[in-house]
Phi, psi and omega in degrees: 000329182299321162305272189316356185262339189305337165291332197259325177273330137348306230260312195294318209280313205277349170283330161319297220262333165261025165235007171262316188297330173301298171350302183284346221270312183296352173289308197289337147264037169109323191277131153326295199238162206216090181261163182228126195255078164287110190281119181110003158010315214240004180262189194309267141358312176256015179260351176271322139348285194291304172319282207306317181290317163314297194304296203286335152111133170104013178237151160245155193217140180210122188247143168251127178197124201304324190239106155281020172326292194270013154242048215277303208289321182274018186290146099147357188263122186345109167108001172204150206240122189245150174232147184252047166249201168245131226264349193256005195238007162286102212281341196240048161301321176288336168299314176288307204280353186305310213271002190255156181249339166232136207245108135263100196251142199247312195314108173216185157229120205250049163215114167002306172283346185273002170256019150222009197252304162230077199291324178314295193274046145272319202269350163269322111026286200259343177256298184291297189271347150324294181343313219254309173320307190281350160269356183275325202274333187274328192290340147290352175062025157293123161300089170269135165253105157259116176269138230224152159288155153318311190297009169291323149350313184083180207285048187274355159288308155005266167336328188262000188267020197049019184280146190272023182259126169307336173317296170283014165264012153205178187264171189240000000 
């Protein structure tokens, strides 16, 4: 059980636990509140994300996401704010990130078949426009966490099956 929770709960916890240690460094100058923007909101990684931060308390979360499904239940609730876009097609993102004091970005395209169906928009997608995020963030001095997909990884159940074809140690 421990496997299978580490990704998600590892990943959650130790972002939680540096977004706390900032947190405290900005109270002791002064600053109340601690906003957190996170882009990709509604996908795996940030609605448990988004969950962790409402429950632990002392964040404002203002989230971006083309789909709010799996935050449905947390919609409406004190302390988090949703915008329902496609986060690459949000003409005032510099504005939104204007209101953040830390940036977490999520937002890719995370299926298989499309890296080998389109690969151009995976890599513009999970690369090229992710770009323009980490430059509104420098030109603004905004703290960004930036996430990568799983699928950088390659073919790795493949890899655990012992097959000797090279094939199933990368993606195509």
């Amino acid at each position: 059980d421990g496997v299978r929770q580490t990704g998600r709960t590892s990943v959650t916890s130790g972002l939680l636990r540096s977004v706390s240690r900032q947190r405290c460094s900005d109270m002791s100058a002064g600053t109340q509140d601690h906003t957190i923007g996170v882009i990709g909101c509604g996908g795996f990684i940030g609605s448990h994300l988004v969950e962790g931060l409402l429950a632990r308390g002392g964040f404002r979360v203002l989230g971006i996401d083309r789909s709010t499904e799996k935050i449905r239940h947390l919609l409406g609730r004190s302390g988090l704010e949703v915008t329902s876009v496609d986060v690459y097609g949000f003409s005032d993102i510099e504005a939104w990130i204007d209101r953040c004091d830390t940036v977490v970005s999520l937002a890719a395209l995370c299926n298989p078949s499309l890296y080998n169906t389109a690969p151009l928009s995976v890599i513009e997608s999970n690369f090229s426009r992710p770009a323009q995020i980490v430059d509104v963030c420098s030109r603004k001095r905004k703290r960004l966490v930036h996430f990568s997909t799983s699928e950088v990884y390659g073919k790795t159940l493949q890899g655990l099956t012992g097959s000797a074809r090279s094939d199933d140690y990368i993606l195509r």
